[in-house]
Amino acid sequence: MTNTLARPPRTETSSMASVAPRPNRRRYSVAGIALQMPFWVFTAAIAIIFLYPLVWTAVSSVAPRAGTNQTEGWGLGNYTTLANYQDGIGQYILNSVFVSLLTVVLTLVISLLGGYAFARFEFRGKNALFLATIAILMVPYATLLIPLYVLLNMVGLSNSLVGVALVLTMFQLPFSTFMMRISFESIPRELDEAAMVDGCTSWGVLWRVLVPAVKPGLITVGLFAFLAAWNDFMAPLILINDSARMTLPLAISNLRGQVQGVVDYGATEAGVVVLALPCILLFLILQRHYVRGFMSGAFKG
């Protein structure tokens, strides 16, 4: 009885199957590389197209060129010209930093509260108000600057960096509110209910539970607001009259034709490098959160 129930001996076929050779992984890896090669070539070409002007500008800013302060050998003569322009490059950088940071703070606070209200509360006219907010994006940017200049002059904020920051914040709010709304809507409402069961109020739910959860959306909104404020040229051009309060883009634009309308290409290229460097560094540092922020509401519903 014991012999009939015993496990049958291993056959030659089963032993051969157990030591069968693995499939040729090299063949599949080569095929995968061949399939991905067009994508790699395309993305590399796009990267070269976008990076070439910036690299060319950075190299030209230190290369010798006639008609600039760097005529012999490679050096920082153009950056010296930029640093000594009128009130100094440091003053213009501080002006841009102040405007950019104030724009970021105002945009984050207002869009956070607005997105939270649109995503979590029900009130009369909610959808109409949200559509009216988004409709601001359809209004051309330049057409509102003159009326806004008149309005700021009436309240005593003309020729003021605070006034420039308020204007830039207004133009950032529609997109920022939309981003924060979809960020909040991607979070399950069960988190709110669980926090309220534990004794949290609506403010407690927002600051203790939802704000950490929507951090990628906040970083995306803040990064967009900073880039828009740091690089904006039109609003300071219309709203700022004092040369000591110019932002960096406006100062670089004025530097181009400071001597009888002759363009100083070397100093201009140095200014472009200084203007672009903070944007590149911030984007590289925050790119992971930036992508997550855009994808936060992609699979909602």
CSV table of C-alpha atoms in Angstrom, one decimal:
chain,number,residue,atom,x,y,z
A,1,MET,CA,0.0,0.0,0.0
A,2,THR,CA,2.9,2.3,0.9
A,3,ASN,CA,4.7,1.6,-2.4
A,4,THR,CA,1.6,2.4,-4.5
A,5,LEU,CA,1.1,5.8,-2.9
A,6,ALA,CA,4.7,6.8,-3.0
A,7,ARG,CA,5.7,9.7,-5.3
A,8,PRO,CA,6.8,8.4,-8.7
A,9,PRO,CA,10.5,8.8,-9.5
A,10,ARG,CA,11.6,11.8,-11.4
A,11,THR,CA,11.7,11.1,-15.1
A,12,GLU,CA,14.4,12.2,-17.5
A,13,THR,CA,12.0,14.5,-19.2
A,14,SER,CA,11.1,16.4,-16.1
A,15,SER,CA,14.8,16.8,-15.2
A,16,MET,CA,15.6,18.1,-18.6
A,17,ALA,CA,12.7,20.6,-18.4
A,18,SER,CA,13.9,21.8,-15.1
A,19,VAL,CA,17.3,22.7,-16.6
A,20,ALA,CA,15.9,24.0,-19.9
A,21,PRO,CA,17.9,27.0,-21.1
A,22,ARG,CA,16.4,30.5,-20.5
A,23,PRO,CA,15.2,32.5,-23.4
A,24,ASN,CA,17.8,34.7,-25.1
A,25,ARG,CA,17.4,38.0,-23.2
A,26,ARG,CA,20.0,39.7,-25.4
A,27,ARG,CA,17.7,39.3,-28.4
A,28,TYR,CA,14.8,40.9,-26.6
A,29,SER,CA,16.9,43.7,-25.3
A,30,VAL,CA,18.2,44.6,-28.7
A,31,ALA,CA,14.7,44.5,-30.1
A,32,GLY,CA,13.5,46.8,-27.3
A,33,ILE,CA,16.4,49.2,-28.0
A,34,ALA,CA,15.5,49.2,-31.7
A,35,LEU,CA,11.9,50.0,-30.8
A,36,GLN,CA,12.9,52.8,-28.5
A,37,MET,CA,15.5,54.3,-30.7
A,38,PRO,CA,13.1,56.6,-32.7
A,39,PHE,CA,11.8,58.0,-29.4
A,40,TRP,CA,15.4,58.6,-28.1
A,41,VAL,CA,16.4,60.3,-31.3
A,42,PHE,CA,13.3,62.5,-31.3
A,43,THR,CA,13.7,63.6,-27.7
A,44,ALA,CA,17.4,64.2,-28.2
A,45,ALA,CA,16.7,66.4,-31.2
A,46,ILE,CA,14.1,68.4,-29.2
A,47,ALA,CA,16.5,68.8,-26.3
A,48,ILE,CA,19.2,70.1,-28.7
A,49,ILE,CA,16.8,72.6,-30.3
A,50,PHE,CA,15.9,74.0,-26.9
A,51,LEU,CA,19.3,73.9,-25.3
A,52,TYR,CA,21.4,75.3,-28.2
A,53,PRO,CA,20.3,78.9,-27.9
A,54,LEU,CA,21.0,78.9,-24.2
A,55,VAL,CA,24.4,77.3,-24.5
A,56,TRP,CA,25.3,79.6,-27.4
A,57,THR,CA,24.3,82.6,-25.3
A,58,ALA,CA,26.3,81.4,-22.3
A,59,VAL,CA,29.4,80.8,-24.5
A,60,SER,CA,29.0,84.1,-26.3
A,61,SER,CA,28.8,86.0,-23.0
A,62,VAL,CA,32.4,85.1,-22.1
A,63,ALA,CA,33.8,84.8,-25.6
A,64,PRO,CA,35.9,87.6,-27.2
A,65,ARG,CA,33.9,89.9,-29.5
A,66,ALA,CA,34.5,93.3,-31.0
A,67,GLY,CA,32.4,96.1,-29.7
A,68,THR,CA,32.0,94.6,-26.2
A,69,ASN,CA,34.0,94.8,-23.0
A,70,GLN,CA,35.5,91.4,-23.8
A,71,THR,CA,37.6,91.9,-26.9
A,72,GLU,CA,40.6,89.8,-26.0
A,73,GLY,CA,40.5,86.3,-24.7
A,74,TRP,CA,37.8,84.7,-22.7
A,75,GLY,CA,36.6,86.4,-19.5
A,76,LEU,CA,33.9,88.1,-17.6
A,77,GLY,CA,34.1,91.6,-19.1
A,78,ASN,CA,30.5,91.6,-20.2
A,79,TYR,CA,29.4,90.6,-16.7
A,80,THR,CA,31.4,93.5,-15.3
A,81,THR,CA,29.5,95.9,-17.6
A,82,LEU,CA,26.2,94.3,-16.5
A,83,ALA,CA,27.1,94.6,-12.8
A,84,ASN,CA,28.0,98.3,-13.1
A,85,TYR,CA,25.0,99.4,-15.2
A,86,GLN,CA,23.2,102.4,-13.6
A,87,ASP,CA,22.2,101.3,-10.0
A,88,GLY,CA,23.9,98.0,-10.3
A,89,ILE,CA,22.8,94.6,-11.2
A,90,GLY,CA,22.4,93.6,-7.6
A,91,GLN,CA,19.6,96.2,-7.1
A,92,TYR,CA,17.7,94.9,-10.1
A,93,ILE,CA,18.1,91.3,-9.0
A,94,LEU,CA,16.7,92.3,-5.5
A,95,ASN,CA,13.7,94.1,-7.2
A,96,SER,CA,13.0,91.0,-9.3
A,97,VAL,CA,13.3,88.7,-6.2
A,98,PHE,CA,11.0,90.9,-4.2
A,99,VAL,CA,8.3,91.0,-6.9
A,100,SER,CA,8.7,87.2,-7.6
A,101,LEU,CA,8.5,86.1,-4.0
A,102,LEU,CA,5.5,88.4,-3.2
A,103,THR,CA,3.7,87.1,-6.3
A,104,VAL,CA,4.4,83.5,-5.3
A,105,VAL,CA,3.2,84.0,-1.7
A,106,LEU,CA,0.0,85.8,-2.8
A,107,THR,CA,-0.7,83.3,-5.5
A,108,LEU,CA,-0.2,80.3,-3.3
A,109,VAL,CA,-2.4,81.6,-0.4
A,110,ILE,CA,-5.3,82.8,-2.6
A,111,SER,CA,-5.3,79.8,-5.0
A,112,LEU,CA,-5.0,77.4,-2.1
A,113,LEU,CA,-8.1,78.8,-0.4
A,114,GLY,CA,-10.0,79.2,-3.7
A,115,GLY,CA,-9.2,75.7,-4.9
A,116,TYR,CA,-10.2,74.3,-1.5
A,117,ALA,CA,-13.5,76.1,-1.6
A,118,PHE,CA,-14.3,75.1,-5.2
A,119,ALA,CA,-13.4,71.5,-4.6
A,120,ARG,CA,-14.9,70.8,-1.1
A,121,PHE,CA,-17.8,73.1,-0.6
A,122,GLU,CA,-21.2,73.5,-2.3
A,123,PHE,CA,-22.6,77.0,-2.6
A,124,ARG,CA,-24.9,78.9,-5.0
A,125,GLY,CA,-23.2,80.1,-8.2
A,126,LYS,CA,-20.2,77.9,-7.6
A,127,ASN,CA,-19.8,76.8,-11.2
A,128,ALA,CA,-20.6,80.2,-12.6
A,129,LEU,CA,-18.0,81.8,-10.4
A,130,PHE,CA,-15.4,79.3,-11.4
A,131,LEU,CA,-16.1,79.8,-15.1
A,132,ALA,CA,-15.8,83.6,-14.6
A,133,THR,CA,-12.4,83.0,-12.9
A,134,ILE,CA,-11.2,80.8,-15.7
A,135,ALA,CA,-12.5,83.3,-18.3
A,136,ILE,CA,-9.8,85.8,-17.3
A,137,LEU,CA,-7.4,83.6,-19.2
A,138,MET,CA,-9.2,84.5,-22.5
A,139,VAL,CA,-8.6,88.3,-21.9
A,140,PRO,CA,-5.4,89.5,-23.6
A,141,TYR,CA,-2.7,90.3,-21.1
A,142,ALA,CA,-1.6,93.6,-22.5
A,143,THR,CA,-5.2,95.1,-22.9
A,144,LEU,CA,-5.6,95.2,-19.1
A,145,LEU,CA,-2.4,96.9,-18.1
A,146,ILE,CA,-3.5,100.5,-18.9
A,147,PRO,CA,-6.7,100.2,-16.9
A,148,LEU,CA,-4.8,98.5,-14.1
A,149,TYR,CA,-2.2,101.4,-14.2
A,150,VAL,CA,-5.0,103.9,-13.7
A,151,LEU,CA,-6.5,101.8,-10.8
A,152,LEU,CA,-3.1,101.5,-9.1
A,153,ASN,CA,-2.5,105.2,-9.5
A,154,MET,CA,-5.8,105.9,-7.7
A,155,VAL,CA,-4.9,103.7,-4.7
A,156,GLY,CA,-1.3,105.0,-4.6
A,157,LEU,CA,0.5,101.9,-5.8
A,158,SER,CA,1.7,103.2,-9.2
A,159,ASN,CA,5.5,103.0,-9.8
A,160,SER,CA,5.6,100.4,-7.0
A,161,LEU,CA,7.0,96.9,-6.9
A,162,VAL,CA,4.0,95.9,-4.7
A,163,GLY,CA,1.7,97.1,-7.4
A,164,VAL,CA,3.6,95.0,-10.0
A,165,ALA,CA,3.3,92.0,-7.8
A,166,LEU,CA,-0.4,92.5,-7.4
A,167,VAL,CA,-0.9,92.7,-11.1
A,168,LEU,CA,1.1,89.6,-11.8
A,169,THR,CA,-0.8,87.7,-9.0
A,170,MET,CA,-4.1,88.6,-10.7
A,171,PHE,CA,-3.0,87.1,-14.0
A,172,GLN,CA,-1.7,84.0,-12.2
A,173,LEU,CA,-4.8,83.3,-10.2
A,174,PRO,CA,-7.1,81.7,-12.9
A,175,PHE,CA,-4.6,78.9,-13.8
A,176,SER,CA,-3.5,78.5,-10.2
A,177,THR,CA,-7.0,78.2,-8.9
A,178,PHE,CA,-7.8,75.6,-11.5
A,179,MET,CA,-4.7,73.6,-10.6
A,180,MET,CA,-5.5,73.6,-6.9
A,181,ARG,CA,-9.1,72.6,-7.5
A,182,ILE,CA,-8.1,69.5,-9.5
A,183,SER,CA,-5.4,68.8,-6.9
A,184,PHE,CA,-8.0,68.8,-4.1
A,185,GLU,CA,-10.5,66.8,-6.1
A,186,SER,CA,-7.9,64.0,-6.6
A,187,ILE,CA,-7.8,63.4,-2.9
A,188,PRO,CA,-10.6,61.1,-1.5
A,189,ARG,CA,-13.2,62.8,0.7
A,190,GLU,CA,-12.8,60.0,3.2
A,191,LEU,CA,-9.7,61.7,4.5
A,192,ASP,CA,-11.7,64.8,5.3
A,193,GLU,CA,-14.4,62.7,7.0
A,194,ALA,CA,-11.9,60.8,9.0
A,195,ALA,CA,-10.2,64.0,10.2
A,196,MET,CA,-13.5,65.5,11.2
A,197,VAL,CA,-14.4,62.4,13.2
A,198,ASP,CA,-11.2,62.9,15.1
A,199,GLY,CA,-12.3,66.5,15.9
A,200,CYS,CA,-10.8,68.6,13.1
A,201,THR,CA,-12.6,71.6,11.8
A,202,SER,CA,-12.6,72.6,8.1
A,203,TRP,CA,-9.5,74.7,8.7
A,204,GLY,CA,-7.8,71.8,10.6
A,205,VAL,CA,-8.6,69.4,7.7
A,206,LEU,CA,-7.1,71.9,5.2
A,207,TRP,CA,-3.8,72.6,7.1
A,208,ARG,CA,-3.2,69.3,8.7
A,209,VAL,CA,-4.5,66.8,6.1
A,210,LEU,CA,-5.0,68.3,2.7
A,211,VAL,CA,-2.0,70.8,2.4
A,212,PRO,CA,0.6,68.0,2.8
A,213,ALA,CA,-1.4,65.9,0.3
A,214,VAL,CA,-1.5,68.6,-2.4
A,215,LYS,CA,2.1,69.7,-2.0
A,216,PRO,CA,3.0,68.8,-5.6
A,217,GLY,CA,0.2,71.0,-6.8
A,218,LEU,CA,1.4,73.8,-4.6
A,219,ILE,CA,4.9,73.5,-5.9
A,220,THR,CA,3.6,73.5,-9.5
A,221,VAL,CA,1.6,76.7,-8.9
A,222,GLY,CA,4.5,78.4,-7.0
A,223,LEU,CA,7.0,77.5,-9.8
A,224,PHE,CA,4.7,78.8,-12.5
A,225,ALA,CA,4.1,82.0,-10.5
A,226,PHE,CA,7.8,82.5,-10.0
A,227,LEU,CA,8.7,82.0,-13.6
A,228,ALA,CA,6.0,84.3,-14.8
A,229,ALA,CA,7.0,87.1,-12.3
A,230,TRP,CA,10.7,86.7,-12.8
A,231,ASN,CA,10.6,86.9,-16.6
A,232,ASP,CA,7.8,89.4,-17.0
A,233,PHE,CA,8.7,92.4,-19.0
A,234,MET,CA,5.4,94.1,-20.0
A,235,ALA,CA,4.0,94.9,-16.5
A,236,PRO,CA,7.2,96.6,-15.1
A,237,LEU,CA,7.5,98.5,-18.4
A,238,ILE,CA,4.0,100.0,-18.0
A,239,LEU,CA,3.9,100.3,-14.2
A,240,ILE,CA,7.5,101.3,-13.3
A,241,ASN,CA,8.9,104.8,-14.0
A,242,ASP,CA,11.8,105.0,-11.6
A,243,SER,CA,15.0,103.4,-12.9
A,244,ALA,CA,16.0,102.3,-9.4
A,245,ARG,CA,12.8,100.1,-9.2
A,246,MET,CA,13.3,98.4,-12.5
A,247,THR,CA,13.2,94.6,-12.5
A,248,LEU,CA,16.0,92.6,-14.2
A,249,PRO,CA,14.2,92.0,-17.6
A,250,LEU,CA,13.5,95.7,-17.9
A,251,ALA,CA,17.1,96.7,-16.9
A,252,ILE,CA,18.5,94.2,-19.5
A,253,SER,CA,16.2,95.6,-22.2
A,254,ASN,CA,17.4,99.2,-21.4
A,255,LEU,CA,21.0,98.1,-21.3
A,256,ARG,CA,20.8,96.9,-25.0
A,257,GLY,CA,20.7,100.4,-26.4
A,258,GLN,CA,22.4,102.5,-23.7
A,259,VAL,CA,25.0,104.1,-26.1
A,260,GLN,CA,23.4,106.0,-29.0
A,261,GLY,CA,21.1,103.1,-29.8
A,262,VAL,CA,24.0,100.7,-30.4
A,263,VAL,CA,23.2,97.2,-29.0
A,264,ASP,CA,25.7,95.9,-26.5
A,265,TYR,CA,25.3,92.2,-27.4
A,266,GLY,CA,27.9,91.0,-24.9
A,267,ALA,CA,26.3,92.6,-21.9
A,268,THR,CA,22.8,91.6,-23.2
A,269,GLU,CA,23.9,87.9,-23.4
A,270,ALA,CA,25.4,88.1,-19.9
A,271,GLY,CA,22.1,89.5,-18.7
A,272,VAL,CA,20.2,86.7,-20.3
A,273,VAL,CA,22.4,84.1,-18.6
A,274,VAL,CA,21.8,85.8,-15.2
A,275,LEU,CA,18.1,85.9,-15.9
A,276,ALA,CA,17.8,82.3,-17.0
A,277,LEU,CA,20.0,80.7,-14.3
A,278,PRO,CA,17.6,80.8,-11.4
A,279,CYS,CA,14.8,79.5,-13.5
A,280,ILE,CA,16.9,76.5,-14.7
A,281,LEU,CA,18.0,75.7,-11.2
A,282,LEU,CA,14.5,75.9,-9.7
A,283,PHE,CA,13.1,73.7,-12.4
A,284,LEU,CA,15.8,71.1,-12.1
A,285,ILE,CA,15.3,70.9,-8.3
A,286,LEU,CA,11.5,70.8,-8.4
A,287,GLN,CA,10.9,68.9,-11.6
A,288,ARG,CA,9.7,65.7,-9.8
A,289,HIS,CA,7.0,67.6,-7.9
A,290,TYR,CA,6.2,69.7,-11.0
A,291,VAL,CA,5.3,66.5,-13.0
A,292,ARG,CA,3.4,65.1,-10.1
A,293,GLY,CA,1.4,68.3,-9.7
A,294,PHE,CA,0.3,68.2,-13.4
A,295,MET,CA,-0.6,64.5,-13.1
A,296,SER,CA,-2.5,64.9,-9.8
A,297,GLY,CA,-5.9,65.1,-11.4
A,298,ALA,CA,-5.2,63.3,-14.7
A,299,PHE,CA,-6.8,60.0,-13.6
A,300,LYS,CA,-9.6,61.5,-11.5
A,301,GLY,CA,-13.0,60.1,-12.1
